[in-house]
Amino acid sequence: MTDLTAPKLKAEILRHLTYTLGKDAAHASIYDWRMALSYAIRDQIMGPWFASTRKTWDTGHKRVYYLSMEFLIGRLLEDATINLGLRDIAEKAMAQLGQDFREIVEDEPDAALGNGGLGRLAACFMESMATLGCPAYGYGIRYEHGLFRQRFEDGRQVETPEDWLKERNPWEFDRPEASYTVAFKGHVEHRFGRDIWVPGETVLAEAHDTPVIGWQGRWGNTLRLWAARPTTMFDLERFNRGDYAAAAEPEALARTLSRVLYPDDTTYQGKELRLKQEYFLTSAALQDILRRFTTGGHAITDLPKHVAIQMNDTHPAIAGPELIRLLVDDHGLDFETALDTARACLGYTNHTLLPEALERWATFTFGNVLPRHMQIVERIDAWHKAKYPTRPHYVGIVKHQEVRMGELAFIMAHKVNGVSALHSELVKKNLFPELNALHPDRIVNQTNGVTPRRWLKMSNRPLSALITKTIGEGWEADLDRLRELEPHIKKKTFLKAFGAAKRENKVATAAWIAEHCGVTVSPDALFDVQIKRIHEYKRQLLNILETIARWHAIRQNPDADWVPRVKIFGGKSAPGYFVAKEIIHLINDVAKVANHDPVVGDRLKVVYPANYNVSMAEHLVPAADLSEQISTAGKEASGTGNMKFMINGAPTIGTLDGANVEILQEVGAENFFLFGLTAEQVVKRREDPEHSRHAIEASQELQDVLQMIAEGLFSPEDPGRYHALVHRVWHHDYFLVASDFASYLTAQAEVDRAYADRNRWLAMAAMNTARSGFFSSDRTIRSYMADIWSVQSAL
Ligand SMILES: *Cc1c(COP(=O)(O)O)cnc(C)c1O
């Protein structure tokens, strides 16, 4: 850790303001101050970062390479100050300069190079690997435009492009010297007994490095993001002839590769550009890995002793054939040795069971974009079939003119993991039953986690202070120590302090809601929060139907003893996901009616701040009383939002899905509001073709709610707006909203009863924090290091 003091940091900030920004303090904008502070903080990272790299080289330590199409990083400034132990010093230094630290921090744009959970997991993993001293590189794409920005127009989602690189990014270092050629298309020639790929197109992948500093600055790793550049030079001859557009064509074509993030990770689209992006990331990463490895002077077959490569979902699954290609075509290994070597390096994390999300490429497209890889994929498939002759005829990588990336990743990985206990079992049972039978030790479980530095220490200062006061320091890197809070939960004084910390967050969030949504909410109301991507399986629809039932019940009986509630929604829909967009519209329509209902008043408010992202989660999670984790059982692989809420002392209302199962197990049934069908019951329930009609007919409340929506009560200007949506619940309802409605209502009533008993509620909330240690991503990473990567800490 550094011995930097506030006056010294202040001098550093002023030095950067003058010499890096070229600004006089008298004329500096908030942007200038943020840049100056960021550079001053960044300087403090360089020492540990270089030392870590040097140590890894000197000891010949094994390295982990985490390949991911998404890194949902969020802001970095405050996080860096926290991990360097400079948070309060930075605040003081800025105050001495007449600047508000909070305002500076919030000026930073979110790095939103991801869609949701999968990308945020990659970001948490990077932080935990740095904290644990696991030598690692993250590899991704430096998208010029991250996830779109969301606005509401008359309650409808409108997308606009995101532009995080419009301003200078103080955290990255350009590495023009680290660039690789990535090839596409062309054909394969068979000459001198070898297959030689003659590509039709090439681009350059150029590295941009962001240091990732762990807790207390003890270790630093690198996030290396690739930007695409043209290999052919600008065509001066054409330009001089006046053909400006054609002259710039190769450049435009290449840059398209790193232009935009695909705004969806749950439906598979089969677009050629996406395949090219996946190969672009993977090929650049593998070339970089082999370059670093050969610099070390080892025999190429020793690769698995020095290199572990993790594929975050199937997006980088082309790594299998690409590594074989490099080992065979460039390093002269025979096919089987190359395959064994590659597989010993590779691990594959499965993130979804949704059939529509599993990547498959038409062999025509695949063979066109990557002709050499098509050959290799077919050879892998044939090799596997020959080696395992009992493999059923319908199992394989290439089937029905498609390349199945899940099967490819499975066969090319020495370990395949699911992301929660339930999910890993379903991966074995439902997704890859035949491959699991042939390779019974390959599938393992690694339950997700989140980093407690960002999701507790940084974003929830009142609770962090109380924890430190109660159990002392050190819990940040040893989250199991939160268990030491348990004996204090019996004490009135502790509960009172716990309640005060929560209330402080709620007061701040109430002000934030007033500013962002123009709605006044009471900090004494129960803050009921569902923030995540909008998807039918996550069932925001179930939540808004319950909200309508509540609104209706309050109107029927306004003088009953209502527990005031604020329903908080947040999340984006994929731009082309029609049903999800209808649900967004409905939530906004219900908010408009409920929030202006004088009969209901403060008993119910509905807010939906636009543009949910990491920074918004950091605002909302610490203020939540209730965590909504209500997906159809069997559909949410793990969830990580659920863990953030638990750590911050919000009990869950949830189904037995994903990591909810393990949350329930840790916290105990008395501190969790369980409802709904189990994954097995869901499958059974769907066997009744009239399941939703039967469920609706059994619930008067649900009938009333659906009728109100259908009659246009929330859309008087367009009464037919939700006919299709209501029809869907009655007659289709694949995600069993109707079947789980009654038990959800019962669980919500139990929430009201529990909240009304203040001490009971506070004990439940505190118990959630105390028992959340298991959900630190440090635990997850330790387990990957031991079970998949075979790598030890370098600390
Ligand atoms: C944690 C997080 C997610 C994942 O949330 P789930 O509830 O697990 O789907 C998605 N987006 C953002 C911005 C997050 O911080």
Coordinates of C-alpha atoms in Angstrom, one line a residue, residues 20-285:
T20 CA -1.1 16.1 -18.6
L21 CA -4.4 18.1 -19.1
G22 CA -2.8 21.4 -19.9
K23 CA -5.3 23.2 -17.8
D24 CA -5.1 26.1 -15.3
A25 CA -7.0 25.2 -12.1
A26 CA -8.9 28.5 -12.5
H27 CA -10.5 27.2 -15.7
A28 CA -10.7 23.5 -15.0
S29 CA -14.0 21.7 -15.6
I30 CA -15.3 18.7 -13.6
Y31 CA -13.9 16.6 -16.5
D32 CA -10.5 18.1 -16.1
W33 CA -10.5 17.4 -12.4
R34 CA -11.7 13.9 -12.9
M35 CA -8.9 13.2 -15.4
A36 CA -6.3 14.8 -13.2
L37 CA -7.4 12.7 -10.2
S38 CA -7.6 9.5 -12.3
Y39 CA -4.1 10.0 -13.6
A40 CA -2.8 10.6 -10.1
I41 CA -4.5 7.5 -8.8
R42 CA -3.4 5.5 -11.9
D43 CA 0.2 6.4 -11.1
Q44 CA -0.2 4.5 -7.8
I45 CA -1.2 1.4 -9.7
M46 CA 1.9 1.2 -11.8
G47 CA 4.3 0.0 -9.1
P48 CA 2.3 -3.1 -8.0
W49 CA 1.3 -3.7 -11.6
F50 CA 4.8 -3.9 -12.9
A51 CA 6.0 -5.8 -9.9
S52 CA 3.3 -8.5 -10.5
T53 CA 4.2 -8.9 -14.2
R54 CA 7.9 -9.1 -13.3
K55 CA 7.3 -11.7 -10.6
T56 CA 5.3 -13.8 -12.9
W57 CA 8.1 -13.8 -15.5
D58 CA 10.8 -14.4 -12.9
T59 CA 9.1 -17.4 -11.3
G60 CA 7.7 -18.9 -14.5
H61 CA 4.3 -19.0 -12.8
K62 CA 1.3 -20.4 -14.7
R63 CA -1.0 -17.8 -16.1
V64 CA -4.8 -17.8 -16.4
Y65 CA -6.4 -16.3 -19.6
Y66 CA -10.0 -15.4 -19.3
L67 CA -11.6 -15.0 -22.7
S68 CA -14.9 -13.1 -22.8
M69 CA -16.9 -11.2 -25.4
E70 CA -18.2 -9.1 -22.5
F71 CA -16.7 -7.2 -19.6
L72 CA -19.3 -5.1 -17.8
I73 CA -16.9 -3.0 -15.8
G74 CA -18.7 0.1 -14.8
R75 CA -16.7 3.0 -13.3
L76 CA -13.1 2.5 -12.2
L77 CA -12.0 5.6 -10.3
E78 CA -13.6 5.0 -7.0
D79 CA -12.9 1.3 -7.2
A80 CA -9.2 1.9 -7.7
T81 CA -9.1 4.4 -4.7
I82 CA -10.8 1.7 -2.6
N83 CA -8.4 -1.0 -3.5
L84 CA -5.4 1.2 -3.0
G85 CA -6.7 2.4 0.4
L86 CA -6.9 6.0 -1.0
R87 CA -10.6 6.5 -0.9
D88 CA -10.7 8.9 2.0
I89 CA -7.4 10.6 1.1
A90 CA -8.7 11.3 -2.4
E91 CA -11.9 12.8 -1.0
K92 CA -9.9 15.0 1.3
A93 CA -7.5 16.1 -1.4
M94 CA -10.4 17.0 -3.8
A95 CA -12.1 18.9 -1.0
Q96 CA -8.9 20.9 -0.5
L97 CA -9.1 21.7 -4.2
G98 CA -12.7 22.8 -3.7
Q99 CA -14.1 19.8 -5.5
D100 CA -16.7 17.3 -4.4
F101 CA -15.3 13.7 -4.7
R102 CA -18.8 12.2 -5.2
E103 CA -19.5 14.5 -8.1
I104 CA -16.2 13.8 -9.7
V105 CA -16.7 10.0 -9.3
E106 CA -20.1 10.2 -10.9
D107 CA -18.8 12.2 -13.9
E108 CA -17.1 9.0 -15.1
P109 CA -19.0 7.1 -17.8
D110 CA -19.7 3.4 -17.2
A111 CA -17.6 1.1 -19.3
A112 CA -20.6 -1.0 -20.5
L113 CA -18.8 -3.6 -22.6
G114 CA -21.4 -6.2 -21.7
N115 CA -25.1 -7.0 -21.5
G116 CA -25.7 -8.2 -18.0
G117 CA -24.7 -11.0 -15.6
L118 CA -22.2 -12.8 -17.8
G119 CA -20.2 -9.6 -18.5
R120 CA -20.4 -8.4 -14.9
L121 CA -19.2 -11.8 -13.7
A122 CA -16.1 -11.4 -15.9
A123 CA -15.5 -8.0 -14.3
C124 CA -15.9 -9.4 -10.7
F125 CA -13.5 -12.3 -11.6
M126 CA -10.8 -9.9 -12.9
E127 CA -11.0 -8.1 -9.6
S128 CA -10.9 -11.3 -7.5
M129 CA -8.0 -12.8 -9.5
A130 CA -6.0 -9.6 -8.8
T131 CA -7.0 -9.7 -5.1
L132 CA -5.9 -13.4 -4.8
G133 CA -2.6 -12.9 -6.7
C134 CA -3.7 -15.3 -9.5
P135 CA -1.6 -14.2 -12.5
A136 CA -4.2 -13.5 -15.2
Y137 CA -5.1 -11.7 -18.3
G138 CA -8.6 -10.9 -19.4
Y139 CA -9.1 -10.8 -23.1
G140 CA -12.0 -9.0 -24.7
I141 CA -13.0 -6.5 -27.4
R142 CA -12.6 -2.8 -27.1
Y143 CA -16.1 -1.9 -28.4
E144 CA -16.3 1.7 -29.5
H145 CA -19.9 1.6 -28.5
G146 CA -20.9 -0.4 -25.4
L147 CA -24.5 -1.4 -24.5
F148 CA -27.0 1.1 -25.8
R149 CA -28.5 3.8 -23.6
Q150 CA -32.1 3.4 -22.7
R151 CA -34.7 6.2 -22.6
F152 CA -38.4 6.0 -22.2
E153 CA -40.7 7.9 -24.6
D154 CA -44.3 7.7 -23.6
G155 CA -43.4 4.7 -21.5
R156 CA -41.7 2.8 -24.5
Q157 CA -38.0 1.9 -24.5
V158 CA -36.0 3.9 -27.0
E159 CA -32.3 2.9 -27.7
T160 CA -29.6 5.4 -28.5
P161 CA -25.9 4.6 -29.1
E162 CA -23.5 4.6 -26.2
D163 CA -20.3 6.6 -26.5
W164 CA -18.0 5.9 -23.6
L165 CA -14.8 6.7 -25.7
K166 CA -16.0 10.2 -26.6
E167 CA -14.0 11.4 -23.7
R168 CA -10.4 10.3 -23.0
N169 CA -10.2 6.9 -21.2
P170 CA -7.6 7.5 -18.5
W171 CA -7.3 3.8 -17.5
E172 CA -6.0 2.3 -20.7
F173 CA -2.6 2.1 -22.4
D174 CA -2.4 1.7 -26.1
R175 CA 0.0 -1.0 -27.1
P176 CA 0.6 -0.5 -30.9
E177 CA 3.6 -2.8 -30.6
A178 CA 1.3 -5.7 -29.5
S179 CA -0.7 -6.3 -32.7
Y180 CA -1.6 -9.4 -34.6
T181 CA -3.0 -10.2 -38.0
V182 CA -6.4 -12.0 -37.9
A183 CA -7.5 -13.6 -41.1
F184 CA -10.9 -14.5 -42.5
K185 CA -12.4 -16.3 -45.6
G186 CA -10.3 -17.4 -48.6
H187 CA -9.7 -21.1 -49.1
V188 CA -7.4 -24.0 -48.0
E189 CA -4.8 -25.5 -50.4
H190 CA -3.4 -28.9 -49.9
R191 CA 0.3 -28.7 -50.7
F192 CA 3.3 -30.9 -49.7
G193 CA 1.1 -33.0 -47.6
R194 CA -0.1 -30.0 -45.6
D195 CA -3.2 -27.9 -45.4
I196 CA -2.4 -24.2 -46.1
W197 CA -5.0 -21.5 -45.4
V198 CA -4.9 -18.8 -48.0
P199 CA -7.1 -16.1 -46.4
G200 CA -9.3 -13.7 -48.3
E201 CA -9.3 -10.9 -45.7
T202 CA -7.1 -9.7 -42.9
V203 CA -7.4 -7.2 -40.1
L204 CA -5.1 -6.1 -37.4
A205 CA -5.9 -6.6 -33.7
E206 CA -4.3 -3.9 -31.6
A207 CA -4.0 -4.2 -27.8
H208 CA -5.3 -1.7 -25.3
D209 CA -4.4 -2.6 -21.7
T210 CA -6.2 -1.7 -18.5
P211 CA -4.5 -2.5 -15.2
V212 CA -6.7 -4.3 -12.7
I213 CA -5.6 -3.8 -9.2
G214 CA -6.6 -6.1 -6.3
W215 CA -7.5 -5.3 -2.7
Q216 CA -4.8 -3.4 -0.9
G217 CA -2.8 -3.1 -4.1
R218 CA -0.9 -6.4 -3.5
W219 CA -1.3 -7.6 -7.0
G220 CA -2.2 -6.2 -10.5
N221 CA -3.3 -8.0 -13.6
T222 CA -4.1 -6.8 -17.1
L223 CA -7.4 -6.6 -19.0
R224 CA -6.3 -6.6 -22.7
L225 CA -9.0 -5.4 -25.1
W226 CA -8.5 -5.7 -28.9
A227 CA -9.4 -2.9 -31.3
A228 CA -9.6 -3.7 -35.0
R229 CA -7.5 -1.8 -37.5
P230 CA -7.1 -2.2 -41.3
T231 CA -4.0 -4.1 -42.5
T232 CA -4.1 -2.4 -45.9
M233 CA -3.0 1.1 -45.9
F234 CA -5.3 3.9 -46.9
D235 CA -5.6 3.9 -50.7
L236 CA -3.9 7.2 -51.6
E237 CA -4.2 6.6 -55.3
R238 CA -8.0 6.3 -55.1
F239 CA -8.2 9.3 -52.8
N240 CA -6.2 11.4 -55.2
R241 CA -8.6 10.4 -58.0
G242 CA -11.4 11.8 -55.9
D243 CA -12.9 8.5 -54.9
Y244 CA -12.9 9.3 -51.2
A245 CA -15.4 6.7 -50.0
A246 CA -13.7 3.8 -51.8
A247 CA -10.4 5.0 -50.4
A248 CA -11.6 4.6 -46.9
E249 CA -13.4 1.3 -47.4
P250 CA -10.8 -1.2 -46.0
E251 CA -10.6 1.0 -42.9
A252 CA -14.3 1.1 -42.4
L253 CA -14.7 -2.6 -42.9
A254 CA -12.0 -3.5 -40.4
R255 CA -13.3 -1.1 -37.7
T256 CA -16.8 -2.6 -38.0
L257 CA -15.3 -5.6 -36.0
S258 CA -14.8 -3.6 -32.8
R259 CA -17.5 -1.0 -33.4
V260 CA -20.5 -2.3 -31.4
L261 CA -21.4 -4.8 -28.7
Y262 CA -24.2 -7.1 -29.7
P263 CA -27.0 -6.0 -27.4
D264 CA -28.3 -9.4 -26.5
D265 CA -26.8 -12.5 -24.8
T266 CA -29.9 -14.6 -24.5
T267 CA -31.1 -15.0 -28.1
Y268 CA -28.9 -16.3 -30.8
Q269 CA -29.0 -14.5 -34.1
G270 CA -26.6 -16.2 -36.4
K271 CA -25.1 -13.1 -37.9
E272 CA -21.8 -13.4 -39.7
L273 CA -20.4 -10.2 -38.1
R274 CA -20.8 -11.8 -34.7
L275 CA -18.8 -14.9 -35.7
K276 CA -16.1 -12.7 -37.0
Q277 CA -16.0 -10.7 -33.7
E278 CA -15.7 -14.0 -31.8
Y279 CA -12.9 -15.2 -34.0
F280 CA -11.2 -11.8 -33.9
L281 CA -11.1 -11.8 -30.1
T282 CA -10.0 -15.5 -29.9
S283 CA -7.4 -15.5 -32.5
A284 CA -5.7 -12.3 -31.3
A285 CA -5.8 -13.7 -27.7

